[in-house]
Tab-separated table of N, CA and C in Angstrom:
chain	number	residue	atom	x	y	z
D	1	MET	N	151.224	78.342	96.668
D	1	MET	CA	149.875	77.009	97.161
D	1	MET	C	148.852	77.873	97.068
D	2	THR	N	147.704	77.848	96.402
D	2	THR	CA	146.473	78.378	96.234
D	2	THR	C	145.247	78.323	97.335
D	3	SER	N	144.930	79.568	97.398
D	3	SER	CA	144.258	80.211	98.321
D	3	SER	C	142.994	79.714	98.473
D	4	ARG	N	142.280	79.614	99.170
D	4	ARG	CA	140.439	78.995	99.372
D	4	ARG	C	139.660	79.869	98.476
D	5	SER	N	140.198	81.180	98.282
D	5	SER	CA	139.552	81.433	97.003
D	5	SER	C	139.375	80.977	95.671
D	6	ASP	N	140.439	80.975	95.293
D	6	ASP	CA	141.306	80.396	94.187
D	6	ASP	C	140.178	78.795	93.605
D	7	ARG	N	140.855	78.530	95.231
D	7	ARG	CA	140.221	77.078	94.526
D	7	ARG	C	138.815	77.172	95.114
D	8	LEU	N	137.886	77.572	95.187
D	8	LEU	CA	136.532	78.141	95.271
D	8	LEU	C	135.949	78.636	94.228
D	9	GLN	N	136.595	79.160	93.380
D	9	GLN	CA	136.675	79.779	92.229
D	9	GLN	C	135.993	79.056	90.745
D	10	PRO	N	136.059	77.279	90.270
D	10	PRO	CA	135.112	76.631	89.608
D	10	PRO	C	134.150	76.157	90.527
D	11	ALA	N	133.934	76.104	91.231
D	11	ALA	CA	132.375	76.231	92.099
D	11	ALA	C	131.285	77.554	91.683
D	12	VAL	N	132.096	78.798	91.569
D	12	VAL	CA	131.690	80.114	91.945
D	12	VAL	C	130.746	79.865	90.055
D	13	ASP	N	131.962	79.902	89.026
D	13	ASP	CA	131.839	79.634	87.844
D	13	ASP	C	130.683	78.852	87.392
D	14	GLN	N	130.944	77.809	88.181
D	14	GLN	CA	129.513	76.827	87.643
D	14	GLN	C	128.540	77.468	87.720
D	15	ALA	N	128.136	77.983	89.111
D	15	ALA	CA	126.799	78.733	89.978
D	15	ALA	C	126.470	79.479	88.947
D	16	GLN	N	127.342	80.025	88.582
D	16	GLN	CA	126.629	81.335	87.459
D	16	GLN	C	126.321	80.790	86.390
D	17	ARG	N	127.231	79.124	85.584
D	17	ARG	CA	126.608	79.073	84.304
D	17	ARG	C	125.183	78.081	84.648
D	18	ARG	N	124.928	78.163	86.224
D	18	ARG	CA	123.576	76.957	85.842
D	18	ARG	C	122.935	78.217	86.411
D	19	GLN	N	123.105	79.333	86.877
D	19	GLN	CA	122.349	80.253	86.583
D	19	GLN	C	121.740	81.201	85.389
D	20	LYS	N	122.589	81.389	85.332
D	20	LYS	CA	122.472	81.410	83.625
D	20	LYS	C	121.455	80.981	82.548
D	21	GLU	N	121.400	79.338	82.554
D	21	GLU	CA	120.815	78.387	82.500
D	21	GLU	C	119.674	78.485	82.465
D	22	ALA	N	119.084	78.665	83.903
D	22	ALA	CA	117.911	78.760	84.799
D	22	ALA	C	116.953	79.880	84.160
D	23	LEU	N	118.239	80.447	83.810
D	23	LEU	CA	117.512	81.981	83.304
D	23	LEU	C	116.802	82.291	82.109
D	24	GLN	N	117.552	81.105	81.448
D	24	GLN	CA	117.532	81.051	80.112
D	24	GLN	C	115.743	80.416	80.064
D	25	ARG	N	116.322	79.044	80.899
D	25	ARG	CA	115.075	78.160	80.726
D	25	ARG	C	113.671	79.024	80.993
D	26	LEU	N	113.957	79.851	82.211
D	26	LEU	CA	112.343	80.545	82.362
D	26	LEU	C	111.802	81.688	81.860
D	27	ALA	N	112.845	82.798	80.760
D	27	ALA	CA	112.395	83.262	79.513
D	27	ALA	C	111.830	82.031	78.654
D	28	GLU	N	112.373	81.241	78.474
D	28	GLU	CA	111.487	80.381	77.348
D	28	GLU	C	110.396	80.233	77.493
D	29	HIS	N	110.060	79.723	78.754
D	29	HIS	CA	108.895	79.337	79.634
D	29	HIS	C	107.981	80.330	79.826
D	30	GLN	N	108.658	81.594	80.081
D	30	GLN	CA	107.663	82.888	79.625
D	30	GLN	C	107.065	82.833	78.294
D	31	GLN	N	108.799	82.790	76.845
D	31	GLN	CA	108.304	83.150	75.763
D	31	GLN	C	106.282	81.760	75.563
D	32	LYS	N	106.542	80.785	76.331
D	32	LYS	CA	105.917	79.838	75.811
D	32	LYS	C	104.523	79.896	76.320
D	33	LEU	N	104.557	80.833	77.322
D	33	LEU	CA	103.147	80.763	78.131
D	33	LEU	C	102.227	82.028	77.404
D	34	ALA	N	103.208	82.711	76.584
D	34	ALA	CA	102.665	83.909	76.011
D	34	ALA	C	101.857	83.863	75.173
D	35	GLN	N	102.794	82.980	74.091
D	35	GLN	CA	102.073	82.402	72.599
D	35	GLN	C	101.063	81.184	73.073
D	36	ALA	N	101.021	80.581	73.983
D	36	ALA	CA	99.933	79.577	74.596
D	36	ALA	C	98.540	80.806	74.600
D	37	GLU	N	98.812	82.028	75.802
D	37	GLU	CA	98.038	83.046	76.204
D	37	GLU	C	97.151	84.051	74.843
D	38	GLN	N	98.220	84.237	73.665
D	38	GLN	CA	97.390	84.978	72.938
D	38	GLN	C	96.526	83.880	71.496
D	39	GLN	N	97.084	82.663	71.692
D	39	GLN	CA	96.691	81.634	70.704
D	39	GLN	C	95.248	81.476	71.227
D	40	LEU	N	94.858	81.454	72.434
D	40	LEU	CA	93.730	81.335	73.418
D	40	LEU	C	93.041	82.199	73.287
D	41	GLU	N	93.331	83.374	73.398
D	41	GLU	CA	92.668	84.507	73.270
D	41	GLU	C	91.864	84.762	71.537
D	42	GLU	N	92.741	84.406	70.583
D	42	GLU	CA	92.739	84.419	69.185
D	42	GLU	C	91.656	83.605	68.987
D	43	LEU	N	91.483	82.383	69.509
D	43	LEU	CA	90.337	81.267	69.724
D	43	LEU	C	88.932	81.989	70.253
D	44	HIS	N	88.893	82.780	71.517
D	44	HIS	CA	88.432	83.482	71.825
D	44	HIS	C	87.746	84.474	70.601
D	45	ARG	N	88.104	84.966	70.321
D	45	ARG	CA	87.584	86.234	69.987
D	45	ARG	C	87.464	85.429	68.081
D	46	TYR	N	88.357	84.632	67.604
D	46	TYR	CA	87.477	83.682	66.623
D	46	TYR	C	85.866	82.904	66.819
D	47	ARG	N	85.611	82.601	68.098
D	47	ARG	CA	84.492	81.734	68.615
D	47	ARG	C	83.391	83.484	68.377
D	48	ARG	N	83.821	84.072	69.145
D	48	ARG	CA	82.688	85.696	68.880
D	48	ARG	C	82.400	85.800	68.131
D	49	GLU	N	83.485	86.060	66.829
D	49	GLU	CA	83.001	86.235	65.850
D	49	GLU	C	82.013	84.850	64.971
D	50	TYR	N	82.659	83.861	65.034
D	50	TYR	CA	81.916	83.149	64.715
D	50	TYR	C	80.293	82.914	64.849
D	51	GLY	N	80.342	82.972	66.216
D	51	GLY	CA	78.864	82.878	67.056
D	51	GLY	C	78.284	84.227	66.283
D	52	LEU	N	78.398	85.606	65.958
D	52	LEU	CA	77.892	86.165	66.057
D	52	LEU	C	76.873	85.937	64.266
D	53	SER	N	77.716	85.606	63.433
D	53	SER	CA	76.980	85.219	61.895
D	53	SER	C	75.388	84.315	62.049
D	54	ASP	N	75.041	83.864	61.867
D	54	ASP	CA	73.746	83.027	62.119
D	54	ASP	C	72.830	83.266	61.498
D	55	GLY	N	72.422	84.102	60.692
D	55	GLY	CA	71.535	84.065	59.902
D	55	GLY	C	71.455	83.810	58.486
D	56	GLY	N	69.674	83.498	58.133
D	56	GLY	CA	69.952	83.218	56.620
D	56	GLY	C	70.525	81.876	56.344
D	57	LEU	N	70.485	80.376	57.226
D	57	LEU	CA	71.171	79.173	57.004
D	57	LEU	C	70.343	78.372	56.721
D	58	THR	N	70.612	77.225	55.737
D	58	THR	CA	69.934	76.405	55.848
D	58	THR	C	70.143	74.991	56.745
D	59	VAL	N	69.653	73.708	57.068
D	59	VAL	CA	69.776	72.996	57.963
D	59	VAL	C	71.285	72.811	58.011
D	60	SER	N	71.213	71.614	57.321
D	60	SER	CA	72.653	71.156	57.160
D	60	SER	C	74.228	72.384	57.311
D	61	ALA	N	73.791	73.726	56.891
D	61	ALA	CA	74.924	74.903	57.268
D	61	ALA	C	75.086	74.895	58.380
D	62	LEU	N	73.824	74.948	59.089
D	62	LEU	CA	73.310	75.058	60.574
D	62	LEU	C	74.029	74.451	61.324
D	63	LEU	N	73.884	72.617	61.116
D	63	LEU	CA	74.733	71.918	62.066
D	63	LEU	C	76.286	71.611	61.526
D	64	ASN	N	76.440	71.827	60.035
D	64	ASN	CA	78.122	72.150	60.186
D	64	ASN	C	78.629	73.618	60.881
D	65	ARG	N	78.086	74.451	60.865
D	65	ARG	CA	78.222	75.445	61.934
D	65	ARG	C	78.507	75.218	63.366
D	66	GLN	N	77.162	74.247	63.800
D	66	GLN	CA	77.459	73.609	65.000
D	66	GLN	C	78.640	72.816	65.298
D	67	GLN	N	78.477	72.170	64.796
D	67	GLN	CA	79.552	71.254	65.158
D	67	GLN	C	81.424	71.930	64.270
D	68	PHE	N	81.490	73.004	63.891
D	68	PHE	CA	82.846	73.495	63.872
D	68	PHE	C	82.611	74.528	65.125
D	69	VAL	N	81.391	74.702	65.359
D	69	VAL	CA	81.787	75.715	67.381
D	69	VAL	C	82.150	74.916	67.813
D	70	GLU	N	81.391	73.561	68.419
D	70	GLU	CA	81.910	72.964	68.840
D	70	GLU	C	83.593	72.616	69.086
D	71	ARG	N	84.067	72.269	67.737
D	71	ARG	CA	85.488	71.831	67.700
D	71	ARG	C	86.189	73.488	68.115
D	72	ILE	N	85.585	74.326	68.106
D	72	ILE	CA	86.389	75.781	68.315
D	72	ILE	C	86.106	75.400	70.035
D	73	ASP	N	85.064	75.218	70.379
D	73	ASP	CA	85.110	75.052	72.035
D	73	ASP	C	85.919	74.111	72.911
D	74	GLN	N	86.092	72.758	71.530
D	74	GLN	CA	87.364	71.695	72.342
D	74	GLN	C	88.627	72.236	72.525
D	75	ALA	N	89.067	73.653	71.260
D	75	ALA	CA	90.204	73.905	71.289
D	75	ALA	C	90.570	74.609	72.682
D	76	ILE	N	89.691	75.439	72.769
D	76	ILE	CA	89.450	76.215	73.375
D	76	ILE	C	89.855	75.996	75.225
D	77	VAL	N	89.061	74.630	75.124
D	77	VAL	CA	89.160	73.914	76.457
D	77	VAL	C	90.924	73.211	76.626
D	78	GLN	N	91.447	72.562	75.319
D	78	GLN	CA	92.888	71.941	75.223
D	78	GLN	C	93.647	73.257	75.251
D	79	GLN	N	93.273	74.508	74.862
D	79	GLN	CA	94.103	75.425	75.008
D	79	GLN	C	94.422	75.594	76.672
D	80	SER	N	93.180	76.007	77.129
D	80	SER	CA	93.307	76.136	78.797
D	80	SER	C	94.144	75.302	79.313
D	81	ARG	N	93.898	74.113	78.918
D	81	ARG	CA	94.954	72.875	80.038
D	81	ARG	C	95.864	73.290	79.380
D	82	LEU	N	96.428	73.476	78.111
D	82	LEU	CA	97.808	74.070	78.094
D	82	LEU	C	98.206	74.823	78.499
D	83	ILE	N	97.894	75.877	78.945
D	83	ILE	CA	98.471	77.072	79.760
D	83	ILE	C	98.169	76.403	81.045
D	84	GLU	N	97.583	76.314	81.636
D	84	GLU	CA	97.375	75.430	82.689
D	84	GLU	C	98.408	74.319	83.333
D	85	ARG	N	98.893	73.695	82.038
D	85	ARG	CA	100.502	73.562	82.175
D	85	ARG	C	101.581	73.945	82.113
D	86	LEU	N	101.802	74.962	81.446
D	86	LEU	CA	102.739	75.902	80.884
D	86	LEU	C	102.760	76.650	82.459
D	87	GLN	N	102.135	76.963	82.888
D	87	GLN	CA	101.758	78.079	83.921
D	87	GLN	C	102.624	77.052	85.121
D	88	ARG	N	102.348	76.001	85.250
D	88	ARG	CA	103.015	74.888	86.207
D	88	ARG	C	104.780	75.022	85.755
D	89	LEU	N	104.422	74.904	84.663
D	89	LEU	CA	105.964	74.721	84.398
D	89	LEU	C	107.309	75.534	84.596
D	90	LEU	N	106.291	77.091	84.290
D	90	LEU	CA	106.893	78.128	84.454
D	90	LEU	C	107.497	78.481	86.114
D	91	GLU	N	106.555	77.635	86.850
D	91	GLU	CA	106.454	78.026	88.194
D	91	GLU	C	107.841	77.381	89.112
D	92	GLY	N	107.787	75.827	88.284
D	92	GLY	CA	108.565	75.060	88.729
D	92	GLY	C	110.732	76.193	87.838
D	93	ALA	N	110.287	76.516	86.352
D	93	ALA	CA	111.669	76.566	85.858
D	93	ALA	C	111.793	78.509	87.188
D	94	ARG	N	110.931	78.598	87.412
D	94	ARG	CA	110.859	79.841	88.593
D	94	ARG	C	111.572	79.499	89.582
D	95	GLU	N	111.246	78.455	90.124
D	95	GLU	CA	111.850	78.135	91.093
D	95	GLU	C	113.170	77.557	91.216
D	96	ARG	N	113.769	77.088	90.152
D	96	ARG	CA	115.069	76.743	90.016
D	96	ARG	C	115.527	77.587	89.644
D	97	TRP	N	115.197	78.452	88.900
D	97	TRP	CA	116.257	79.693	89.053
D	97	TRP	C	116.034	80.670	90.277
D	98	LEU	N	115.169	80.892	91.249
D	98	LEU	CA	115.941	81.141	92.313
D	98	LEU	C	116.869	80.546	92.876
D	99	GLN	N	116.465	79.051	92.935
D	99	GLN	CA	117.312	78.576	94.295
D	99	GLN	C	119.256	78.534	93.102
D	100	ALA	N	119.009	78.438	91.701
D	100	ALA	CA	120.494	79.112	91.219
D	100	ALA	C	120.935	80.169	91.591
D	101	HIS	N	119.608	81.299	91.660
D	101	HIS	CA	120.771	82.838	91.779
D	101	HIS	C	120.925	82.421	93.170
D	102	ALA	N	119.996	82.008	94.118
D	102	ALA	CA	120.666	82.064	95.389
D	102	ALA	C	121.867	81.466	95.647
D	103	ARG	N	122.144	80.466	94.698
D	103	ARG	CA	123.410	79.529	95.487
D	103	ARG	C	124.114	80.336	94.963
D	104	GLU	N	124.550	80.797	93.387
D	104	GLU	CA	125.216	81.923	93.180
D	104	GLU	C	125.652	83.374	93.836
D	105	SER	N	125.151	83.667	94.157
D	105	SER	CA	125.023	84.921	94.937
D	105	SER	C	125.749	84.306	96.817
D	106	ALA	N	125.145	83.355	97.317
D	106	ALA	CA	126.054	82.993	98.236
D	106	ALA	C	127.538	82.735	98.408
D	107	LEU	N	127.447	81.766	96.823
D	107	LEU	CA	129.152	81.171	96.529
D	107	LEU	C	129.566	82.806	96.237
D	108	GLY	N	129.432	83.734	95.839
D	108	GLY	CA	130.033	84.900	95.245
D	108	GLY	C	130.163	85.699	96.697
D	109	SER	N	129.702	85.673	97.637
D	109	SER	CA	129.795	86.490	99.038
D	109	SER	C	130.780	86.036	99.324
D	110	VAL	N	131.179	84.185	99.514
D	110	VAL	CA	132.021	83.383	100.366
D	110	VAL	C	132.882	83.825	99.773
D	111	VAL	N	133.319	84.157	98.218
D	111	VAL	CA	134.653	83.674	97.952
D	111	VAL	C	135.015	85.689	97.973
D	112	GLU	N	134.170	86.277	98.238
D	112	GLU	CA	134.489	87.679	98.204
D	112	GLU	C	134.901	88.126	99.772
D	113	ARG	N	134.301	87.446	100.384
D	113	ARG	CA	134.570	87.852	102.009
D	113	ARG	C	136.239	86.730	102.504
D	114	LEU	N	136.591	85.546	101.720
D	114	LEU	CA	137.797	84.838	101.402
D	114	LEU	C	139.036	85.924	101.260
D	115	ARG	N	138.257	86.379	99.934
D	115	ARG	CA	139.132	87.383	99.526
D	115	ARG	C	139.582	88.394	100.229
D	116	LYS	N	138.988	88.955	100.880
D	116	LYS	CA	139.025	90.246	101.463
D	116	LYS	C	139.862	90.103	102.328
D	117	GLN	N	139.574	88.966	102.881
D	117	GLN	CA	140.596	87.474	104.403
D	117	GLN	C	141.657	87.848	104.251
D	118	GLU	N	141.925	87.120	102.481
D	118	GLU	CA	143.345	86.856	102.169
D	118	GLU	C	144.516	88.588	101.529
D	119	HIS	N	143.652	89.509	101.532
D	119	HIS	CA	144.073	90.257	100.747
D	119	HIS	C	144.863	90.968	102.738
D	120	GLN	N	143.649	91.196	103.664
D	120	GLN	CA	144.554	91.896	104.922
D	120	GLN	C	145.331	90.926	105.596
D	121	SER	N	145.404	89.699	105.229
D	121	SER	CA	146.324	88.781	105.843
D	121	SER	C	147.804	89.023	105.175
D	122	GLU	N	147.814	89.364	103.826
D	122	GLU	CA	149.142	89.985	103.091
D	122	GLU	C	149.462	91.179	103.362
D	123	GLN	N	148.631	92.183	103.589
D	123	GLN	CA	149.090	93.351	104.437
D	123	GLN	C	149.471	93.431	105.726
D	124	ARG	N	149.443	92.839	106.325
D	124	ARG	CA	149.661	92.737	107.646
D	124	ARG	C	150.913	91.766	108.055
D	125	LEU	N	151.168	91.037	106.653
D	125	LEU	CA	152.299	90.320	106.795
D	125	LEU	C	153.345	91.267	106.214
D	126	GLU	N	152.897	92.157	104.745
D	126	GLU	CA	153.397	92.724	104.447
D	126	GLU	C	154.186	93.833	105.515
D	127	GLN	N	152.956	94.206	106.204
D	127	GLN	CA	153.506	95.648	107.595
D	127	GLN	C	154.530	94.710	108.399
D	128	ALA	N	154.478	93.253	108.923
D	128	ALA	CA	155.324	92.724	109.654
D	128	ALA	C	156.825	93.035	108.798
D	129	GLU	N	156.626	92.263	107.511
D	129	GLU	CA	158.385	92.380	107.079
D	129	GLU	C	158.673	93.827	106.916
D	130	VAL	N	157.873	94.878	106.608
D	130	VAL	CA	158.350	96.474	107.079
D	130	VAL	C	158.819	96.643	108.546
D	131	ASP	N	158.064	96.583	109.312
D	131	ASP	CA	158.784	96.521	110.691
D	131	ASP	C	160.189	96.244	111.236
D	132	GLU	N	159.703	94.672	110.549
D	132	GLU	CA	160.865	93.981	111.045
D	132	GLU	C	162.506	94.658	110.471
D	133	ARG	N	162.169	95.018	108.977
D	133	ARG	CA	163.634	95.385	108.823
D	133	ARG	C	163.967	97.299	108.939
D	134	MET	N	163.048	97.793	109.292
D	134	MET	CA	162.933	99.095	109.783
D	134	MET	C	163.946	98.554	111.671
D	135	GLN	N	163.500	97.306	111.835
D	135	GLN	CA	163.882	97.031	113.187
D	135	GLN	C	165.364	96.978	113.119
D	136	TYR	N	165.871	96.473	112.268
D	136	TYR	CA	167.167	95.781	111.644
D	136	TYR	C	167.783	96.589	111.278
D	137	ARG	N	167.751	97.469	110.768
D	137	ARG	CA	168.106	98.928	110.196
D	137	ARG	C	168.484	99.829	111.374
D	138	GLY	N	167.433	99.709	112.253
D	138	GLY	CA	167.775	100.827	113.669
D	138	GLY	C	168.827	100.080	114.291
D	139	ARG	N	168.903	98.401	114.208
D	139	ARG	CA	169.952	97.989	114.827
D	139	ARG	C	171.358	98.105	114.506
D	140	ARG	N	171.505	98.046	113.264
D	140	ARG	CA	172.309	97.703	112.516
D	140	ARG	C	173.270	99.731	112.610
D	141	ALA	N	172.183	100.642	112.659
D	141	ALA	CA	172.719	101.773	112.421
D	141	ALA	C	173.363	102.433	113.974
D	142	GLY	N	172.549	101.650	115.203
D	142	GLY	CA	172.887	102.187	116.245
D	142	GLY	C	174.377	101.448	116.636
D	143	SER	N	174.630	99.997	116.156
D	143	SER	CA	175.416	99.155	116.635
D	143	SER	C	177.057	100.133	116.165
D	144	PRO	N	177.886	99.584	117.043
D	144	PRO	CA	179.818	100.449	116.576
D	144	PRO	C	180.164	99.403	115.234
D	145	SER	N	180.754	99.900	114.921
D	145	SER	CA	181.655	99.303	113.665
D	145	SER	C	183.036	98.939	113.637
């Protein structure tokens, strides 16, 4: 007959897998957010550098430059929105990981407690068997043949 802890082990294994998967997704979201933040910083840097050079331009070159700067500004706005979205996704992934981790931890604790109880029960049974054998030997040794 299988013990309660053995019957719960598949649930523990599944909880561990889910926790690892959630942790992997969390890491992926963190990486995507870091990349997006780096791209935004590059856009800001490029915008600053491009804004510094304005000497000796013709009217058409100045208009082209202004349009290009506006496109950079639009890209900055879009990248900022992407970062906000990625931050929300990261927070959701963090919540899912925390829940999966808590479930894994709780199931692991239950199984550990059950195994400890089962071990104690086995020890009590073994001790009872030893005591019973000792009583039987004592009766046999004391009985006339």
